[in-house]
Amino acid sequence: MTTQQTPKVLTPNNRRRIGEQLLADGLISGSQLKQVLQHQSQVGGQIGSILIEMGYVHLEDLLDLLGRQFGVPGINLYQWKIAQEVLQLLSPQQMADMKVLPLALDGKTLILAMVNPEDQKTISSLELSLGKTIKPVVMPAFMVENAIRYVTDNPGVGLRGDVLAEMEEIEKGEKAPGLMQLLRYAKKKGANDMLLTAGSPPAIKDGNSLKRMAIPALTPEDCRSYAREMVDGENWQTFKARNELDFSATFEGIGRFRVALYRQRGSISMALRPIMDKVPQLSALNLPEWLAKFALCPRGLILITSPASQGKSTTLAAMVDVINSRRGCNIITLEDPVEYLHTYKKSNINQREVGRDVASFAEGMRTVLRHAPDVIVVDEMRDKETCRAALQAANAGQLVLATLHSDNATSSIERIVNLFEPHEQRLVRGTLADSLLLSLSQRLITKKDGNGRILALEYFINSSRMKAVIREGKIQQVRTQMQKGGKHFLGIDLALARLVKKGVIRAEEGLNHCEDNRFYRGLIQPPEKEAESQEDATDEQSA
């Protein structure tokens, strides 16, 4: 019978460097070690991590060697699940400074993964500050670094090693990843959208920029496989007939996404947008709290406008949540697709999805009054019939909240009016003047620190003066006054300038979204620079 030998612990007296020991064990060649050392001299890093990265050593062999070198277990992070309450014992900055990762609590003992488990100063310091006994184990530097990066990017969710391993496999780019891997990757990166197109690597939209993943281009079959994974038989037939399909889907353990499938050049493409698990509060969206007062009005029309992908649906959901939380009423929504799932609070809420629960927005609006609504929510006013029904409902005593694709808060009025025949437009202007409460327009701007986007809001409140302007069809004449701001209105340039002055966004980012370049520059420049600019402009005119 063969007796299994216990691995020999390498004491400081007989310990070699990791590279030398692997060479002595016959796990790497001399030329490989030379390449690794050259790489380390150029870019830094730990030898073991570089060996794994370059594919010269298996992870199991490295863990075995580290365990023998330090006389403690070598830990494979990918086989661990770390609870959030354990991770919270140390901040990500502390983990990075000490090169440690808390793994588990066993009574008063903390199992702590360390790049150098012989660092007694760190162990003593943590035992004193945490009031726990530290049991050190060893973990490769790259695993500790990747774990800290994940914890920093995903606060409050704990850490599953298998998920982290999946993320790293995607980034290695050896083959097309599975759909669930891609969605986890999008959530981990905080992406606004995941874009999948045949002939191109998967891409994410981070803020207002596009970033392609460093993996091979997807094939048409890859994209078709992703689509079939999300779409059942009946909806697949609908997609085949229409060549496009919008829907929302929840993926277990990942979250909810809004999905748009479409065809291009004969293959399938898709855009998947993560949806927040909970409806955000107004303040979390940089929206003023006074909006709640309008959301709680018993009747009238509120318009939320912007170009595509600027957060209209999220603003709409936040205002609906205000009503749902503070008012007992019957809310009917028409959405394409349903994104945020509202729970019953003070209100009764029914969310109807266009294409599944009702044929179209127009059809839903034609019958909505039969459902005894107090509040009607229209995800998008796309056509004349939907607009007509919304105006009639707002004028008849319901509160209507609707989104609209439009450049700004005032052009939305003309957009609605121009949907109608000339002989109807005077009546429409009058109905709008009587029923409109508020028109909002918003932009999502990349933050100065690069960490996400922030909302810049333009608005006008339908005061008695504005009612007259709407009736007379002179709404565009108020743009200059809106830009200067006032009690009942605020223009986009002023909203952007305020964010610049607070240090939230860069002046250049605001320039990409402003309406009047010269006016905006004047708002963000110090007085002396503004005077210099005016002198320069005068000199140019004279020349």
C-alpha positions as a printed NumPy array, in Angstrom:
array([[  0.   ,   0.   ,   0.   ],
       [  1.344,   3.419,  -0.94 ],
       [  1.318,   6.071,   1.764],
       [  0.542,   9.598,   0.569],
       [  3.304,  11.954,   1.609],
       [  2.524,  15.292,   3.251],
       [  3.838,  18.203,   1.126],
       [  7.084,  19.528,   2.566],
       [  6.9  ,  23.031,   3.994],
       [  9.622,  25.264,   2.62 ],
       [ 11.136,  27.093,   5.59 ],
       [ 12.992,  30.395,   5.187],
       [ 16.275,  28.479,   5.315],
       [ 15.511,  26.241,   2.333],
       [ 12.995,  28.467,   0.511],
       [ 13.695,  29.521,  -3.048],
       [ 11.977,  32.248,  -4.986],
       [  8.735,  31.122,  -6.619],
       [ 10.194,  31.131, -10.129],
       [ 13.279,  29.216,  -9.044],
       [ 11.215,  26.649,  -7.143],
       [  8.881,  26.066, -10.097],
       [ 11.94 ,  25.646, -12.294],
       [ 13.408,  23.143,  -9.806],
       [ 10.093,  21.255,  -9.697],
       [ 10.14 ,  21.004, -13.498],
       [  6.908,  22.979, -13.9  ],
       [  8.43 ,  25.706, -16.075],
       [ 11.462,  25.958, -18.352],
       [ 14.399,  28.316, -18.053],
       [ 13.287,  30.304, -21.122],
       [  9.811,  30.708, -19.666],
       [ 11.212,  32.   , -16.384],
       [ 13.403,  34.439, -18.313],
       [ 10.358,  35.787, -20.206],
       [  8.396,  36.164, -16.971],
       [ 11.232,  38.062, -15.265],
       [ 11.573,  40.342, -18.285],
       [  7.821,  41.03 , -18.207],
       [  8.042,  41.795, -14.474],
       [ 10.907,  44.243, -14.988],
       [  8.862,  46.107, -17.633],
       [  5.402,  46.306, -16.038],
       [  5.85 ,  45.075, -12.451],
       [  3.607,  42.603, -10.666],
       [  4.002,  39.336,  -8.783],
       [  5.851,  36.431, -10.393],
       [  3.098,  33.928,  -9.636],
       [  0.404,  36.138, -11.133],
       [  2.463,  36.706, -14.285],
       [  3.041,  32.956, -14.671],
       [ -0.718,  32.355, -14.527],
       [ -1.445,  35.267, -16.894],
       [  1.054,  33.947, -19.456],
       [ -0.331,  30.428, -19.155],
       [  2.937,  28.837, -18.02 ],
       [  1.624,  27.402, -14.733],
       [ -1.664,  25.842, -13.669],
       [ -3.407,  27.546, -10.772],
       [ -3.371,  24.337,  -8.708],
       [  0.413,  24.103,  -9.001],
       [  0.881,  27.715,  -7.941],
       [ -1.437,  27.289,  -4.934],
       [  0.423,  24.141,  -3.906],
       [  3.767,  25.927,  -4.072],
       [  2.511,  28.991,  -2.162],
       [  1.092,  26.706,   0.518],
       [  4.431,  24.908,   0.903],
       [  6.376,  28.168,   0.937],
       [  4.353,  29.797,   3.7  ],
       [  3.094,  26.747,   5.592],
       [ -0.564,  27.811,   5.325],
       [ -3.334,  26.675,   2.935],
       [ -3.229,  28.097,  -0.594],
       [ -6.722,  29.373,  -1.405],
       [ -8.535,  29.33 ,  -4.754],
       [-10.874,  32.329,  -4.604],
       [-13.032,  30.92 ,  -7.405],
       [-14.268,  28.189,  -5.045],
       [-15.374,  30.601,  -2.323],
       [-18.514,  32.58 ,  -1.627],
       [-17.849,  35.526,   0.691],
       [-20.748,  37.046,   2.64 ],
       [-21.227,  40.799,   2.564],
       [-20.988,  41.085,   6.359],
       [-17.491,  39.568,   6.155],
       [-16.368,  41.907,   3.37 ],
       [-17.631,  44.88 ,   5.382],
       [-15.071,  44.202,   8.111],
       [-12.52 ,  46.036,   5.942],
       [-12.903,  48.832,   3.425],
       [-11.705,  48.24 ,  -0.16 ],
       [ -8.93 ,  50.783,   0.493],
       [ -7.745,  48.842,   3.563],
       [ -7.758,  45.617,   1.564],
       [ -5.719,  47.246,  -1.198],
       [ -3.209,  48.816,   1.204],
       [ -2.674,  45.596,   3.166],
       [ -3.07 ,  43.223,   0.183],
       [ -5.607,  41.12 ,   2.059],
       [ -9.141,  39.799,   1.58 ],
       [-11.452,  38.672,   4.43 ],
       [-12.887,  35.25 ,   3.541],
       [-14.995,  33.929,   6.413],
       [-15.775,  34.238,  10.111],
       [-15.548,  31.201,  12.373],
       [-16.748,  32.487,  15.728],
       [-14.136,  35.036,  16.78 ],
       [-11.656,  33.873,  14.146],
       [-11.34 ,  35.658,  10.802],
       [ -9.939,  33.639,   7.909],
       [ -7.881,  36.196,   6.025],
       [ -6.398,  35.684,   2.548],
       [ -3.029,  37.412,   2.271],
       [ -0.49 ,  37.898,  -0.489],
       [  2.157,  37.633,   2.263],
       [  0.82 ,  35.641,   5.225],
       [  4.104,  36.257,   7.106],
       [  3.268,  39.961,   7.452],
       [  2.937,  39.905,  11.252],
       [  2.577,  43.68 ,  11.478],
       [ -0.646,  43.566,   9.406],
       [ -1.959,  40.543,  11.327],
       [ -1.349,  42.179,  14.722],
       [ -2.879,  45.468,  13.594],
       [ -6.061,  43.778,  12.369],
       [ -6.403,  41.605,  15.464],
       [ -6.247,  44.755,  17.587],
       [ -8.665,  46.843,  15.467],
       [-11.203,  44.083,  14.743],
       [-11.01 ,  42.289,  18.089],
       [-10.681,  38.94 ,  16.311],
       [ -8.067,  36.252,  15.923],
       [ -6.601,  36.247,  12.414],
       [ -6.062,  32.901,  10.682],
       [ -3.936,  33.715,   7.618],
       [ -4.067,  31.806,   4.352],
       [ -2.217,  32.605,   1.148],
       [ -3.794,  33.744,  -2.114],
       [ -2.119,  34.804,  -5.397],
       [ -1.807,  38.577,  -5.78 ],
       [ -3.894,  38.718,  -8.955],
       [ -6.84 ,  37.047,  -7.194],
       [ -6.714,  39.488,  -4.284],
       [ -6.465,  42.452,  -6.674],
       [ -9.359,  41.244,  -8.846],
       [-11.499,  40.606,  -5.774],
       [-10.841,  44.101,  -4.411],
       [-11.693,  45.62 ,  -7.792],
       [-14.959,  43.65 ,  -7.877],
       [-15.892,  44.668,  -4.312],
       [-15.174,  48.328,  -5.135],
       [-17.338,  48.236,  -8.274],
       [-20.143,  46.197,  -6.663],
       [-20.634,  47.425,  -3.089],
       [-23.131,  45.69 ,  -0.84 ],
       [-23.562,  42.435,  -2.787],
       [-20.961,  40.047,  -1.378],
       [-18.61 ,  38.112,  -3.649],
       [-19.061,  34.815,  -5.442],
       [-15.802,  33.403,  -6.711],
       [-17.431,  31.504,  -9.562],
       [-18.965,  34.73 , -10.884],
       [-15.607,  36.5  , -10.657],
       [-13.957,  33.63 , -12.542],
       [-16.609,  33.949, -15.219],
       [-15.865,  37.658, -15.602],
       [-12.17 ,  36.961, -16.027],
       [-12.82 ,  34.256, -18.61 ],
       [-14.814,  36.755, -20.664],
       [-11.984,  39.286, -20.51 ],
       [ -9.453,  36.686, -21.667],
       [-11.403,  36.55 , -24.907],
       [-10.712,  33.011, -26.06 ],
       [-14.249,  32.328, -27.334],
       [-17.713,  33.851, -27.515],
       [-19.071,  33.977, -23.941],
       [-22.54 ,  32.814, -22.947],
       [-25.386,  35.293, -22.655],
       [-25.521,  35.055, -18.85 ],
       [-21.773,  35.76 , -18.693],
       [-22.246,  38.88 , -20.813],
       [-25.117,  40.146, -18.697],
       [-23.137,  39.644, -15.49 ],
       [-20.245,  41.478, -17.134],
       [-22.531,  44.398, -18.041],
       [-23.83 ,  44.624, -14.478],
       [-20.313,  44.362, -13.015],
       [-19.073,  47.203, -15.243],
       [-22.108,  49.379, -14.506],
       [-22.866,  49.574, -18.226],
       [-25.79 ,  51.606, -19.54 ],
       [-26.262,  49.144, -22.415],
       [-24.851,  45.882, -23.724],
       [-24.726,  45.83 , -27.553],
       [-24.421,  42.534, -29.449],
       [-23.922,  42.572, -33.229],
       [-22.56 ,  39.949, -35.628],
       [-19.15 ,  40.86 , -37.013],
       [-18.173,  42.938, -33.974],
       [-17.037,  42.111, -30.44 ],
       [-19.661,  42.681, -27.718],
       [-19.7  ,  46.319, -26.646],
       [-20.936,  48.233, -23.634],
       [-22.005,  51.847, -23.376],
       [-20.287,  53.408, -20.397],
       [-21.744,  56.843, -19.842],
       [-21.925,  58.349, -23.317],
       [-18.994,  56.381, -24.763],
       [-18.821,  52.973, -26.463],
       [-16.276,  50.383, -25.318],
       [-15.712,  47.125, -27.216],
       [-14.614,  44.076, -25.277],
       [-11.221,  42.606, -26.137],
       [-12.622,  39.329, -27.456],
       [-13.253,  37.943, -30.962],
       [-16.134,  39.275, -33.06 ],
       [-19.492,  37.552, -32.618],
       [-20.836,  35.384, -35.433],
       [-24.425,  35.508, -36.748],
       [-24.971,  32.144, -35.043],
       [-23.744,  33.549, -31.712],
       [-26.307,  36.35 , -31.904],
       [-29.094,  34.02 , -32.991],
       [-28.289,  31.745, -30.051],
       [-28.484,  34.68 , -27.629],
       [-31.846,  35.726, -29.063],
       [-33.328,  32.214, -28.888],
       [-32.236,  31.967, -25.269],
       [-34.435,  34.947, -24.417],
       [-37.408,  34.58 , -26.759],
       [-40.022,  31.826, -26.579],
       [-41.865,  30.235, -29.499],
       [-44.778,  32.669, -29.863],
       [-42.64 ,  35.775, -29.522],
       [-40.055,  34.256, -31.869],
       [-42.697,  34.036, -34.566],
       [-43.595,  37.682, -33.913],
       [-39.944,  38.652, -34.272],
       [-39.605,  36.704, -37.516],
       [-42.652,  38.485, -38.926],
       [-41.675,  42.02 , -37.815],
       [-37.85 ,  41.746, -37.755],
       [-37.788,  43.552, -34.427],
       [-39.047,  42.918, -30.909],
       [-38.951,  44.952, -27.694],
       [-39.49 ,  43.298, -24.331],
       [-38.17 ,  43.168, -20.779],
       [-36.81 ,  40.103, -19.041],
       [-35.588,  39.109, -15.601],
       [-32.514,  36.884, -15.372],
       [-32.162,  35.047, -12.07 ],
       [-29.248,  36.213,  -9.982],
       [-28.43 ,  39.029, -12.431],
       [-31.367,  41.408, -12.703],
       [-33.898,  42.875, -15.064],
       [-33.104,  44.115, -18.59 ],
       [-34.921,  45.959, -21.33 ],
       [-34.198,  44.11 , -24.579],
       [-34.485,  45.313, -28.18 ],
       [-33.967,  42.697, -30.91 ],
       [-33.674,  43.722, -34.548],
       [-32.227,  42.546, -37.835],
       [-29.359,  44.155, -39.714],
       [-27.707,  42.86 , -42.873],
       [-29.584,  39.588, -42.471],
       [-28.361,  38.788, -38.948],
       [-29.746,  39.526, -35.484],
       [-28.523,  42.386, -33.31 ],
       [-29.667,  43.39 , -29.866],
       [-29.382,  46.062, -27.206],
       [-29.851,  45.062, -23.568],
       [-30.288,  47.792, -20.973],
       [-30.019,  46.988, -17.249],
       [-32.99 ,  48.195, -15.214],
       [-32.572,  49.163, -11.574],
       [-33.99 ,  46.597,  -9.175],
       [-35.828,  49.301,  -7.243],
       [-37.534,  52.436,  -8.498],
       [-35.148,  55.287,  -7.576],
       [-36.167,  58.291,  -5.5  ],
       [-36.319,  61.741,  -7.108],
       [-33.256,  62.921,  -5.171],
       [-31.196,  59.921,  -6.346],
       [-31.845,  61.048,  -9.945],
       [-30.848,  64.687,  -9.265],
       [-34.5  ,  65.683,  -9.692],
       [-35.931,  68.482,  -7.516],
       [-38.27 ,  67.444,  -4.723],
       [-40.863,  69.993,  -5.83 ],
       [-41.712,  67.618,  -8.693],
       [-43.593,  65.53 ,  -6.137],
       [-46.13 ,  68.361,  -5.778],
       [-46.979,  68.116,  -9.469],
       [-47.031,  64.304,  -9.411],
       [-49.693,  64.514,  -6.696],
       [-51.966,  66.879,  -8.666],
       [-55.428,  65.321,  -9.178],
       [-55.656,  66.241, -12.867],
       [-53.673,  67.669, -15.768],
       [-50.814,  66.675, -18.101],
       [-47.112,  66.273, -17.266],
       [-44.692,  65.828, -20.184],
       [-41.242,  64.241, -19.813],
       [-39.194,  64.761, -22.963],
       [-35.686,  64.235, -24.317],
       [-33.883,  62.466, -27.148],
       [-33.632,  58.673, -26.862],
       [-31.669,  57.008, -24.03 ],
       [-31.664,  60.014, -21.707],
       [-33.556,  58.447, -18.784],
       [-37.157,  59.436, -19.499],
       [-38.561,  56.063, -18.386],
       [-36.652,  56.239, -15.102],
       [-37.911,  59.752, -14.34 ],
       [-41.433,  58.627, -15.216],
       [-41.128,  55.607, -12.898],
       [-39.852,  57.79 , -10.023],
       [-42.846,  60.132, -10.352],
       [-45.263,  57.19 , -10.501],
       [-43.652,  55.842,  -7.322],
       [-44.335,  59.175,  -5.598],
       [-48.034,  58.788,  -6.435],
       [-48.042,  55.101,  -5.485],
       [-46.423,  55.899,  -2.123],
       [-48.463,  58.949,  -1.108],
       [-51.858,  58.78 ,  -2.777],
       [-54.583,  56.144,  -2.731],
       [-55.786,  55.951,  -6.338],
       [-56.056,  53.712,  -9.4  ],
       [-53.033,  53.945, -11.75 ],
       [-53.081,  52.475, -15.264],
       [-49.837,  52.39 , -17.256],
       [-49.238,  51.697, -20.945],
       [-45.625,  50.672, -21.578],
       [-43.547,  49.202, -24.401],
       [-42.105,  47.214, -22.773],
       [-42.791,  47.201, -19.024],
       [-39.471,  48.128, -17.429],
       [-39.804,  48.963, -13.734],
       [-42.093,  46.626, -11.808],
       [-44.134,  48.67 ,  -9.315],
       [-45.392,  47.003,  -6.134],
       [-48.723,  47.893,  -4.564],
       [-48.309,  50.623,  -1.948],
       [-51.098,  53.135,  -1.255],
       [-52.343,  52.928,  -4.839],
       [-53.689,  50.194,  -7.05 ],
       [-51.445,  49.941, -10.114],
       [-51.961,  48.006, -13.362],
       [-49.084,  47.882, -15.85 ],
       [-50.181,  47.02 , -19.407],
       [-47.547,  46.038, -21.948],
       [-48.103,  47.051, -25.561],
       [-47.995,  44.008, -27.814],
       [-48.878,  41.608, -25.017],
       [-51.705,  43.094, -22.929],
       [-52.928,  45.604, -25.492],
       [-52.399,  45.954, -29.249],
       [-51.062,  49.548, -29.293],
       [-50.823,  52.767, -27.308],
       [-53.725,  54.203, -29.288],
       [-55.901,  51.157, -28.57 ],
       [-54.993,  51.268, -24.887],
       [-55.873,  54.954, -24.647],
       [-59.202,  54.435, -26.424],
       [-60.366,  52.047, -23.709],
       [-58.48 ,  53.267, -20.645],
       [-61.352,  55.342, -19.213],
       [-63.398,  52.139, -18.841],
       [-60.912,  50.999, -16.197],
       [-61.761,  53.853, -13.813],
       [-58.272,  55.4  , -13.739],
       [-57.27 ,  58.317, -11.554],
       [-53.787,  58.403, -13.084],
       [-52.851,  57.377, -16.638],
       [-49.2  ,  56.78 , -17.533],
       [-48.215,  56.698, -21.223],
       [-44.686,  55.411, -21.762],
       [-44.473,  57.17 , -25.129],
       [-46.864,  59.356, -27.111],
       [-46.059,  58.326, -30.671],
       [-49.122,  59.157, -32.735],
       [-52.026,  61.551, -33.098],
       [-54.658,  59.239, -31.615],
       [-52.636,  58.579, -28.462],
       [-52.025,  62.326, -28.018],
       [-55.699,  63.14 , -28.621],
       [-56.846,  60.622, -25.995],
       [-54.222,  61.793, -23.495],
       [-55.281,  65.438, -23.872],
       [-58.943,  64.528, -23.528],
       [-58.262,  62.505, -20.368],
       [-56.164,  65.294, -18.817],
       [-58.884,  67.824, -19.668],
       [-61.625,  65.567, -18.304],
       [-60.216,  65.139, -14.804],
       [-57.451,  62.521, -14.841],
       [-53.747,  63.061, -14.202],
       [-51.753,  61.991, -17.271],
       [-47.982,  61.478, -17.24 ],
       [-46.397,  60.883, -20.64 ],
       [-42.992,  60.762, -22.306],
       [-42.189,  62.153, -25.729],
       [-39.115,  62.225, -27.96 ],
       [-38.254,  65.904, -28.31 ],
       [-35.195,  68.191, -28.228],
       [-36.363,  70.412, -25.395],
       [-39.239,  71.309, -23.095],
       [-40.833,  73.799, -25.475],
       [-40.443,  71.939, -28.785],
       [-42.509,  69.114, -27.276],
       [-45.533,  71.427, -27.477],
       [-45.013,  72.027, -31.198],
       [-44.322,  68.316, -31.696],
       [-47.762,  67.448, -30.316],
       [-49.562,  70.22 , -32.213],
       [-47.933,  69.272, -35.525],
       [-49.261,  65.714, -35.277],
       [-52.722,  67.124, -36.015],
       [-54.283,  68.51 , -39.19 ],
       [-54.065,  72.309, -39.602],
       [-57.777,  72.785, -38.962],
       [-57.413,  70.96 , -35.592],
       [-54.305,  72.701, -34.329],
       [-56.01 ,  75.738, -32.785],
       [-58.237,  73.471, -30.673],
       [-55.246,  71.339, -29.681],
       [-53.289,  74.419, -28.574],
       [-56.214,  75.494, -26.445],
       [-56.545,  72.064, -24.86 ],
       [-52.818,  71.951, -24.167],
       [-52.888,  75.426, -22.621],
       [-55.711,  74.377, -20.285],
       [-54.46 ,  70.927, -19.274],
       [-50.637,  71.129, -19.229],
       [-49.08 ,  71.349, -15.767],
       [-45.391,  70.969, -16.493],
       [-42.972,  70.117, -19.309],
       [-39.571,  68.609, -18.502],
       [-36.604,  67.91 , -20.751],
       [-33.478,  66.111, -19.591],
       [-29.973,  65.048, -20.567],
       [-27.688,  62.48 , -18.958],
       [-24.155,  63.885, -18.696],
       [-20.989,  61.922, -17.889],
       [-19.679,  62.929, -14.46 ],
       [-16.328,  64.638, -14.043],
       [-14.911,  61.654, -12.124],
       [-16.081,  59.259, -14.859],
       [-18.246,  57.374, -12.366],
       [-21.631,  57.255, -14.102],
       [-23.872,  60.03 , -15.398],
       [-25.938,  62.793, -13.834],
       [-29.188,  64.319, -15.022],
       [-29.411,  67.929, -16.203],
       [-33.018,  69.158, -16.166],
       [-34.766,  71.83 , -18.232],
       [-38.384,  72.677, -17.443],
       [-41.206,  75.144, -17.661],
       [-44.263,  75.331, -15.436],
       [-47.456,  76.236, -17.251],
       [-48.17 ,  79.575, -15.58 ],
       [-50.955,  81.895, -16.718],
       [-48.431,  83.711, -18.908],
       [-47.314,  80.451, -20.533],
       [-50.931,  79.446, -21.186],
       [-51.347,  82.547, -23.332],
       [-48.095,  81.829, -25.19 ],
       [-49.221,  78.256, -25.95 ],
       [-52.644,  79.39 , -27.19 ],
       [-51.065,  81.958, -29.516],
       [-48.548,  79.447, -30.904],
       [-45.545,  81.531, -29.814],
       [-43.899,  78.958, -27.563],
       [-40.486,  79.177, -29.268],
       [-40.268,  82.857, -28.38 ],
       [-39.72 ,  82.028, -24.728],
       [-36.458,  80.081, -25.313],
       [-34.229,  83.091, -24.554],
       [-36.102,  83.828, -21.343],
       [-35.915,  80.159, -20.312],
       [-32.16 ,  80.142, -20.686],
       [-31.865,  82.996, -18.19 ],
       [-34.012,  81.119, -15.691],
       [-36.908,  82.32 , -13.618],
       [-39.576,  81.345, -11.138],
       [-41.418,  79.098, -13.6  ],
       [-38.72 ,  77.954, -16.019],
       [-35.102,  76.88 , -16.377],
       [-33.176,  76.352, -19.625],
       [-30.749,  73.526, -20.318],
       [-27.683,  75.811, -20.647],
       [-28.203,  77.209, -17.159],
       [-28.797,  73.71 , -15.758],
       [-25.523,  72.519, -17.324],
       [-23.592,  75.559, -16.11 ],
       [-24.733,  74.932, -12.539],
       [-23.39 ,  71.372, -12.702],
       [-20.067,  72.676, -14.033],
       [-19.778,  75.239, -11.233],
       [-20.514,  72.542,  -8.644],
       [-17.652,  70.499, -10.087],
       [-19.956,  67.617, -11.051],
       [-19.335,  67.677, -14.821],
       [-16.607,  68.977, -17.094],
       [-17.238,  72.162, -19.036],
       [-16.484,  70.255, -22.271],
       [-19.215,  67.689, -21.502],
       [-21.719,  70.455, -20.983],
       [-20.679,  71.962, -24.315],
       [-21.709,  68.728, -26.043],
       [-25.273,  69.107, -24.741],
       [-25.875,  72.86 , -24.566],
       [-28.247,  74.782, -26.826],
       [-26.321,  78.043, -27.299],
       [-22.516,  77.638, -27.205],
       [-21.735,  81.321, -26.665],
       [-24.356,  81.797, -23.973],
       [-23.241,  78.618, -22.18 ],
       [-19.55 ,  79.661, -22.274],
       [-20.507,  83.006, -20.77 ],
       [-22.273,  81.228, -17.906],
       [-19.284,  79.08 , -16.947],
       [-16.523,  81.708, -17.375],
       [-15.376,  83.981, -14.555],
       [-16.491,  87.651, -15.094],
       [-13.037,  88.822, -16.21 ],
       [-12.77 ,  86.036, -18.792],
       [-16.288,  86.776, -19.984],
       [-15.268,  90.415, -20.548],
       [-12.2  ,  89.263, -22.486],
       [-14.381,  87.037, -24.664],
       [-16.718,  89.934, -25.412],
       [-13.728,  92.136, -26.376],
       [-12.409,  89.382, -28.637],
       [-15.818,  89.076, -30.261],
       [-15.937,  92.876, -30.82 ],
       [-12.439,  92.813, -32.356],
       [-13.477,  90.005, -34.692],
       [-16.561,  91.934, -35.816],
       [-14.451,  95.069, -36.399],
       [-11.941,  93.107, -38.432]])
